[in-house]
Amino acid sequence: MKNNLPPRHRVITTADGSITFFSEQFQETCHSTSGAKAETLLHYVKGCQIEEKLTEKESITILEVGFGLGLGFLTTYEVLKNQQKRWRFISLELDEDLLKWFVSEYANLLSLENIQWIDHGSFKVFQAQNELVELIILCGDARQTLPTFMKTNSDRWDAIYQDAFSPRRNPILWTKEWFSLLKKFSAPEVILATYSSSSSIRKSLIEAGWSVHPGEKFGPKRSSTRASLTGHTDEEVLLHLNRSPVEALSDDNVAAFLRNFKDGK
Ligand SMILES: C[S@@+](CC[C@H](N)C(=O)[O-])C[C@H]1O[C@@H](n2cnc3c(N)ncnc32)[C@H](O)[C@@H]1O
């Protein structure tokens, strides 16, 4: 690493040798310590069938929830770089210091050009491109930036990397209202992937109109989640959710959800 770390972050080397950051603000690492890169490849790049999607289409658009240190973008880039097709990566990030760190670390390496910080009224949009990819990062609270940005953008997402911090640390990015917003701007064949397999999150997805399937296990976690807008929710997942007393997470019950964690329920 060439440059100073972004403020309020520590570097953690994970089990596959790749690094992640620990966020002092959210009190959580950005990836599994069992392997940041391996987890990203398994859950997002493979989980969303990115290579297959770009093989089938002229071009694809990926939405990522939480840019972090840029590992989702970098891992996707590594996998797609031999396909000489253009693609677009839109990401959402609260912390501008992370983006500045990413630019100083990788802009030259990736030959990123036309780097711009565009003023979008209440927030900034970072844009850059090279011969293969257009990278767009909305800088600010995703619950505000994304709906505002989509008023003037016609992209429909082919894949969604739902990679916010855990529901306990970052609940507003896991509610049914959030998943409804993601649905609104998704292509019909979209795949949404996330590391979380929490029942309340799966219920939120279903209430927002997604079909839910179990994803691969990684590290100590027993499962993960994939969601689509076609087909039906997996039978076993449904059976399990029907037996589970937890409620779908919604904007209305975030406070109660956090209280339950505090009370150890
Ligand atoms: C788990 S990390 C993402 C890791 C990233 N995908 C990567 O591969 O490096 C979650 C990120 O979401 C960002 N975040 C948290 N709350 C947010 C919000 N309301 N809007 C936008 N970004 C947010 C955090 O700053 C953090 O960088």
PDB file of N, CA and C and ligand atoms in Angstrom, residues 9 19-21 23 25-26 28-31 36 40 44 64-75 89 91-95 98 138-145 161-166 169-170 172-173 178 195, ligand 1:
ATOM      1  N   HIS A   9      -9.862   4.195   9.852  1.00  0.00           N
ATOM      2  CA  HIS A   9      -9.811   2.816   9.348  1.00  0.00           C
ATOM      3  C   HIS A   9      -8.477   2.162   9.702  1.00  0.00           C
ATOM      4  N   ILE A  19      -6.215  -7.824   1.887  1.00  0.00           N
ATOM      5  CA  ILE A  19      -6.500  -6.948   3.032  1.00  0.00           C
ATOM      6  C   ILE A  19      -7.942  -6.453   3.022  1.00  0.00           C
ATOM      7  N   THR A  20      -8.396  -6.115   4.224  1.00  0.00           N
ATOM      8  CA  THR A  20      -9.660  -5.388   4.342  1.00  0.00           C
ATOM      9  C   THR A  20      -9.439  -4.257   5.330  1.00  0.00           C
ATOM     10  N   PHE A  21     -10.442  -3.401   5.526  1.00  0.00           N
ATOM     11  CA  PHE A  21     -10.362  -2.332   6.521  1.00  0.00           C
ATOM     12  C   PHE A  21     -11.325  -2.643   7.666  1.00  0.00           C
ATOM     13  N   SER A  23     -13.582  -0.549  10.180  1.00  0.00           N
ATOM     14  CA  SER A  23     -14.113   0.811  10.308  1.00  0.00           C
ATOM     15  C   SER A  23     -14.354   1.130  11.783  1.00  0.00           C
ATOM     16  N   GLN A  25     -15.868   3.753  12.771  1.00  0.00           N
ATOM     17  CA  GLN A  25     -17.216   4.318  12.863  1.00  0.00           C
ATOM     18  C   GLN A  25     -18.264   3.210  13.014  1.00  0.00           C
ATOM     19  N   PHE A  26     -18.152   2.155  12.207  1.00  0.00           N
ATOM     20  CA  PHE A  26     -19.171   1.095  12.228  1.00  0.00           C
ATOM     21  C   PHE A  26     -18.773  -0.087  13.099  1.00  0.00           C
ATOM     22  N   GLU A  28     -16.732  -2.562  12.541  1.00  0.00           N
ATOM     23  CA  GLU A  28     -16.837  -3.826  11.815  1.00  0.00           C
ATOM     24  C   GLU A  28     -15.809  -3.837  10.681  1.00  0.00           C
ATOM     25  N   THR A  29     -15.375  -5.047  10.294  1.00  0.00           N
ATOM     26  CA  THR A  29     -14.484  -5.139   9.124  1.00  0.00           C
ATOM     27  C   THR A  29     -15.349  -5.101   7.855  1.00  0.00           C
ATOM     28  N   CYS A  30     -14.725  -4.647   6.769  1.00  0.00           N
ATOM     29  CA  CYS A  30     -15.462  -4.554   5.497  1.00  0.00           C
ATOM     30  C   CYS A  30     -15.691  -5.930   4.873  1.00  0.00           C
ATOM     31  N   HIS A  31     -14.923  -6.940   5.274  1.00  0.00           N
ATOM     32  CA  HIS A  31     -15.057  -8.285   4.687  1.00  0.00           C
ATOM     33  C   HIS A  31     -14.861  -9.325   5.771  1.00  0.00           C
ATOM     34  N   ALA A  36     -10.897 -11.802   2.340  1.00  0.00           N
ATOM     35  CA  ALA A  36     -11.676 -10.696   1.751  1.00  0.00           C
ATOM     36  C   ALA A  36     -11.880 -10.915   0.249  1.00  0.00           C
ATOM     37  N   THR A  40     -15.342 -12.007  -1.796  1.00  0.00           N
ATOM     38  CA  THR A  40     -15.868 -11.115  -2.843  1.00  0.00           C
ATOM     39  C   THR A  40     -16.098 -11.878  -4.143  1.00  0.00           C
ATOM     40  N   TYR A  44     -20.050 -12.253  -4.802  1.00  0.00           N
ATOM     41  CA  TYR A  44     -20.496 -11.220  -5.743  1.00  0.00           C
ATOM     42  C   TYR A  44     -20.210 -11.575  -7.204  1.00  0.00           C
ATOM     43  N   GLU A  64     -23.247  -1.554  -6.727  1.00  0.00           N
ATOM     44  CA  GLU A  64     -22.681  -2.055  -5.468  1.00  0.00           C
ATOM     45  C   GLU A  64     -23.127  -1.160  -4.322  1.00  0.00           C
ATOM     46  N   VAL A  65     -23.592  -1.781  -3.246  1.00  0.00           N
ATOM     47  CA  VAL A  65     -23.989  -1.024  -2.060  1.00  0.00           C
ATOM     48  C   VAL A  65     -22.803  -1.041  -1.096  1.00  0.00           C
ATOM     49  N   GLY A  66     -22.053   0.045  -1.049  1.00  0.00           N
ATOM     50  CA  GLY A  66     -20.871   0.141  -0.184  1.00  0.00           C
ATOM     51  C   GLY A  66     -19.586  -0.099  -0.969  1.00  0.00           C
ATOM     52  N   PHE A  67     -18.874   1.001  -1.327  1.00  0.00           N
ATOM     53  CA  PHE A  67     -17.640   0.849  -2.123  1.00  0.00           C
ATOM     54  C   PHE A  67     -16.474   0.403  -1.255  1.00  0.00           C
ATOM     55  N   GLY A  68     -16.446   0.844   0.008  1.00  0.00           N
ATOM     56  CA  GLY A  68     -15.393   0.426   0.935  1.00  0.00           C
ATOM     57  C   GLY A  68     -14.017   0.728   0.392  1.00  0.00           C
ATOM     58  N   LEU A  69     -13.156  -0.300   0.361  1.00  0.00           N
ATOM     59  CA  LEU A  69     -11.804  -0.087  -0.164  1.00  0.00           C
ATOM     60  C   LEU A  69     -11.714  -0.435  -1.648  1.00  0.00           C
ATOM     61  N   GLY A  70     -12.862  -0.744  -2.256  1.00  0.00           N
ATOM     62  CA  GLY A  70     -12.897  -0.962  -3.707  1.00  0.00           C
ATOM     63  C   GLY A  70     -12.632  -2.390  -4.123  1.00  0.00           C
ATOM     64  N   LEU A  71     -12.679  -3.326  -3.174  1.00  0.00           N
ATOM     65  CA  LEU A  71     -12.349  -4.711  -3.524  1.00  0.00           C
ATOM     66  C   LEU A  71     -13.386  -5.344  -4.454  1.00  0.00           C
ATOM     67  N   GLY A  72     -14.644  -4.983  -4.285  1.00  0.00           N
ATOM     68  CA  GLY A  72     -15.683  -5.501  -5.186  1.00  0.00           C
ATOM     69  C   GLY A  72     -15.390  -5.074  -6.621  1.00  0.00           C
ATOM     70  N   PHE A  73     -15.007  -3.815  -6.781  1.00  0.00           N
ATOM     71  CA  PHE A  73     -14.699  -3.294  -8.115  1.00  0.00           C
ATOM     72  C   PHE A  73     -13.434  -3.960  -8.668  1.00  0.00           C
ATOM     73  N   LEU A  74     -12.389  -4.009  -7.851  1.00  0.00           N
ATOM     74  CA  LEU A  74     -11.093  -4.539  -8.325  1.00  0.00           C
ATOM     75  C   LEU A  74     -11.197  -6.018  -8.696  1.00  0.00           C
ATOM     76  N   THR A  75     -11.923  -6.786  -7.900  1.00  0.00           N
ATOM     77  CA  THR A  75     -12.060  -8.225  -8.172  1.00  0.00           C
ATOM     78  C   THR A  75     -12.863  -8.446  -9.451  1.00  0.00           C
ATOM     79  N   PHE A  89     -19.887   0.269 -13.589  1.00  0.00           N
ATOM     80  CA  PHE A  89     -19.931  -0.103 -12.170  1.00  0.00           C
ATOM     81  C   PHE A  89     -20.355   1.138 -11.391  1.00  0.00           C
ATOM     82  N   SER A  91     -21.356   2.574  -7.723  1.00  0.00           N
ATOM     83  CA  SER A  91     -21.246   2.187  -6.319  1.00  0.00           C
ATOM     84  C   SER A  91     -21.717   3.332  -5.430  1.00  0.00           C
ATOM     85  N   LEU A  92     -21.984   3.001  -4.161  1.00  0.00           N
ATOM     86  CA  LEU A  92     -22.556   3.955  -3.206  1.00  0.00           C
ATOM     87  C   LEU A  92     -21.640   4.004  -1.989  1.00  0.00           C
ATOM     88  N   GLU A  93     -21.187   5.171  -1.628  1.00  0.00           N
ATOM     89  CA  GLU A  93     -20.263   5.238  -0.491  1.00  0.00           C
ATOM     90  C   GLU A  93     -20.443   6.532   0.298  1.00  0.00           C
ATOM     91  N   LEU A  94     -20.583   6.338   1.605  1.00  0.00           N
ATOM     92  CA  LEU A  94     -20.790   7.446   2.548  1.00  0.00           C
ATOM     93  C   LEU A  94     -19.514   8.242   2.776  1.00  0.00           C
ATOM     94  N   ASP A  95     -18.385   7.558   2.809  1.00  0.00           N
ATOM     95  CA  ASP A  95     -17.139   8.139   3.312  1.00  0.00           C
ATOM     96  C   ASP A  95     -16.228   8.568   2.151  1.00  0.00           C
ATOM     97  N   LEU A  98     -12.546   7.383   1.836  1.00  0.00           N
ATOM     98  CA  LEU A  98     -12.252   6.066   1.243  1.00  0.00           C
ATOM     99  C   LEU A  98     -12.044   6.210  -0.268  1.00  0.00           C
ATOM    100  N   LEU A 138     -21.494   7.320  -6.084  1.00  0.00           N
ATOM    101  CA  LEU A 138     -22.306   8.372  -5.476  1.00  0.00           C
ATOM    102  C   LEU A 138     -21.817   8.541  -4.048  1.00  0.00           C
ATOM    103  N   CYS A 139     -21.395   9.742  -3.733  1.00  0.00           N
ATOM    104  CA  CYS A 139     -20.733   9.959  -2.448  1.00  0.00           C
ATOM    105  C   CYS A 139     -21.715  10.597  -1.459  1.00  0.00           C
ATOM    106  N   GLY A 140     -22.109   9.845  -0.458  1.00  0.00           N
ATOM    107  CA  GLY A 140     -23.069  10.340   0.525  1.00  0.00           C
ATOM    108  C   GLY A 140     -23.943   9.182   0.985  1.00  0.00           C
ATOM    109  N   ASP A 141     -25.001   9.516   1.737  1.00  0.00           N
ATOM    110  CA  ASP A 141     -25.889   8.478   2.256  1.00  0.00           C
ATOM    111  C   ASP A 141     -26.718   7.897   1.104  1.00  0.00           C
ATOM    112  N   ALA A 142     -26.529   6.608   0.852  1.00  0.00           N
ATOM    113  CA  ALA A 142     -27.170   5.948  -0.291  1.00  0.00           C
ATOM    114  C   ALA A 142     -28.691   6.103  -0.292  1.00  0.00           C
ATOM    115  N   ARG A 143     -29.291   6.226   0.877  1.00  0.00           N
ATOM    116  CA  ARG A 143     -30.748   6.353   0.930  1.00  0.00           C
ATOM    117  C   ARG A 143     -31.207   7.674   0.291  1.00  0.00           C
ATOM    118  N   GLN A 144     -30.286   8.669   0.273  1.00  0.00           N
ATOM    119  CA  GLN A 144     -30.620   9.926  -0.416  1.00  0.00           C
ATOM    120  C   GLN A 144     -30.027   9.973  -1.824  1.00  0.00           C
ATOM    121  N   THR A 145     -28.759   9.559  -1.947  1.00  0.00           N
ATOM    122  CA  THR A 145     -28.075   9.760  -3.229  1.00  0.00           C
ATOM    123  C   THR A 145     -28.693   8.907  -4.347  1.00  0.00           C
ATOM    124  N   TYR A 161     -24.452  -5.967  -5.895  1.00  0.00           N
ATOM    125  CA  TYR A 161     -23.638  -6.462  -4.781  1.00  0.00           C
ATOM    126  C   TYR A 161     -24.152  -5.752  -3.526  1.00  0.00           C
ATOM    127  N   GLN A 162     -24.949  -6.435  -2.736  1.00  0.00           N
ATOM    128  CA  GLN A 162     -25.505  -5.829  -1.509  1.00  0.00           C
ATOM    129  C   GLN A 162     -24.472  -6.046  -0.399  1.00  0.00           C
ATOM    130  N   ASP A 163     -23.546  -5.083  -0.283  1.00  0.00           N
ATOM    131  CA  ASP A 163     -22.395  -5.284   0.604  1.00  0.00           C
ATOM    132  C   ASP A 163     -22.252  -4.151   1.623  1.00  0.00           C
ATOM    133  N   ALA A 164     -23.373  -3.784   2.242  1.00  0.00           N
ATOM    134  CA  ALA A 164     -23.332  -2.817   3.343  1.00  0.00           C
ATOM    135  C   ALA A 164     -22.744  -3.526   4.562  1.00  0.00           C
ATOM    136  N   PHE A 165     -22.424  -2.771   5.605  1.00  0.00           N
ATOM    137  CA  PHE A 165     -22.072  -3.427   6.862  1.00  0.00           C
ATOM    138  C   PHE A 165     -23.289  -4.229   7.328  1.00  0.00           C
ATOM    139  N   SER A 166     -23.092  -5.034   8.373  1.00  0.00           N
ATOM    140  CA  SER A 166     -24.153  -5.969   8.767  1.00  0.00           C
ATOM    141  C   SER A 166     -25.445  -5.222   9.140  1.00  0.00           C
ATOM    142  N   ARG A 169     -25.280  -3.179  12.202  1.00  0.00           N
ATOM    143  CA  ARG A 169     -24.466  -1.945  12.188  1.00  0.00           C
ATOM    144  C   ARG A 169     -24.990  -0.922  11.194  1.00  0.00           C
ATOM    145  N   ASN A 170     -25.722  -1.387  10.184  1.00  0.00           N
ATOM    146  CA  ASN A 170     -26.055  -0.547   9.027  1.00  0.00           C
ATOM    147  C   ASN A 170     -27.506  -0.801   8.589  1.00  0.00           C
ATOM    148  N   ILE A 172     -30.313   0.698   7.932  1.00  0.00           N
ATOM    149  CA  ILE A 172     -31.115   1.405   6.905  1.00  0.00           C
ATOM    150  C   ILE A 172     -30.854   0.901   5.492  1.00  0.00           C
ATOM    151  N   LEU A 173     -29.763   0.149   5.315  1.00  0.00           N
ATOM    152  CA  LEU A 173     -29.495  -0.395   3.975  1.00  0.00           C
ATOM    153  C   LEU A 173     -29.940  -1.853   3.852  1.00  0.00           C
ATOM    154  N   TRP A 178     -35.640  -0.207   1.286  1.00  0.00           N
ATOM    155  CA  TRP A 178     -34.385  -0.172   0.523  1.00  0.00           C
ATOM    156  C   TRP A 178     -34.430  -1.195  -0.615  1.00  0.00           C
ATOM    157  N   TYR A 195     -23.821 -11.413   1.452  1.00  0.00           N
ATOM    158  CA  TYR A 195     -23.228 -12.384   2.390  1.00  0.00           C
ATOM    159  C   TYR A 195     -24.202 -12.730   3.515  1.00  0.00           C
TER     160      TYR A 195
HETATM  161  C1  LIG B   1     -18.766  -3.723   3.989  1.00  0.00           C
HETATM  162  S1  LIG B   1     -18.132  -2.197   3.422  1.00  0.00           S
HETATM  163  C2  LIG B   1     -18.086  -2.394   1.665  1.00  0.00           C
HETATM  164  C3  LIG B   1     -16.895  -3.168   1.168  1.00  0.00           C
HETATM  165  C4  LIG B   1     -16.691  -3.012  -0.328  1.00  0.00           C
HETATM  166  N1  LIG B   1     -17.794  -3.568  -1.090  1.00  0.00           N
HETATM  167  C5  LIG B   1     -15.392  -3.594  -0.784  1.00  0.00           C
HETATM  168  O1  LIG B   1     -15.409  -4.627  -1.477  1.00  0.00           O
HETATM  169  O2  LIG B   1     -14.336  -3.042  -0.430  1.00  0.00           O
HETATM  170  C6  LIG B   1     -19.577  -1.174   3.587  1.00  0.00           C
HETATM  171  C7  LIG B   1     -19.368   0.273   3.111  1.00  0.00           C
HETATM  172  O3  LIG B   1     -20.652   0.912   3.133  1.00  0.00           O
HETATM  173  C8  LIG B   1     -20.450   2.274   3.464  1.00  0.00           C
HETATM  174  N2  LIG B   1     -21.735   2.813   3.984  1.00  0.00           N
HETATM  175  C9  LIG B   1     -22.271   2.647   5.223  1.00  0.00           C
HETATM  176  N3  LIG B   1     -23.444   3.299   5.331  1.00  0.00           N
HETATM  177  C10 LIG B   1     -23.676   3.870   4.121  1.00  0.00           C
HETATM  178  C11 LIG B   1     -24.720   4.681   3.598  1.00  0.00           C
HETATM  179  N4  LIG B   1     -25.785   5.017   4.342  1.00  0.00           N
HETATM  180  N5  LIG B   1     -24.609   5.090   2.326  1.00  0.00           N
HETATM  181  C12 LIG B   1     -23.536   4.760   1.544  1.00  0.00           C
HETATM  182  N6  LIG B   1     -22.506   4.001   1.993  1.00  0.00           N
HETATM  183  C13 LIG B   1     -22.570   3.564   3.260  1.00  0.00           C
HETATM  184  C14 LIG B   1     -19.354   2.237   4.514  1.00  0.00           C
HETATM  185  O4  LIG B   1     -18.687   3.489   4.605  1.00  0.00           O
HETATM  186  C15 LIG B   1     -18.452   1.111   3.995  1.00  0.00           C
HETATM  187  O5  LIG B   1     -17.385   1.596   3.244  1.00  0.00           O
END
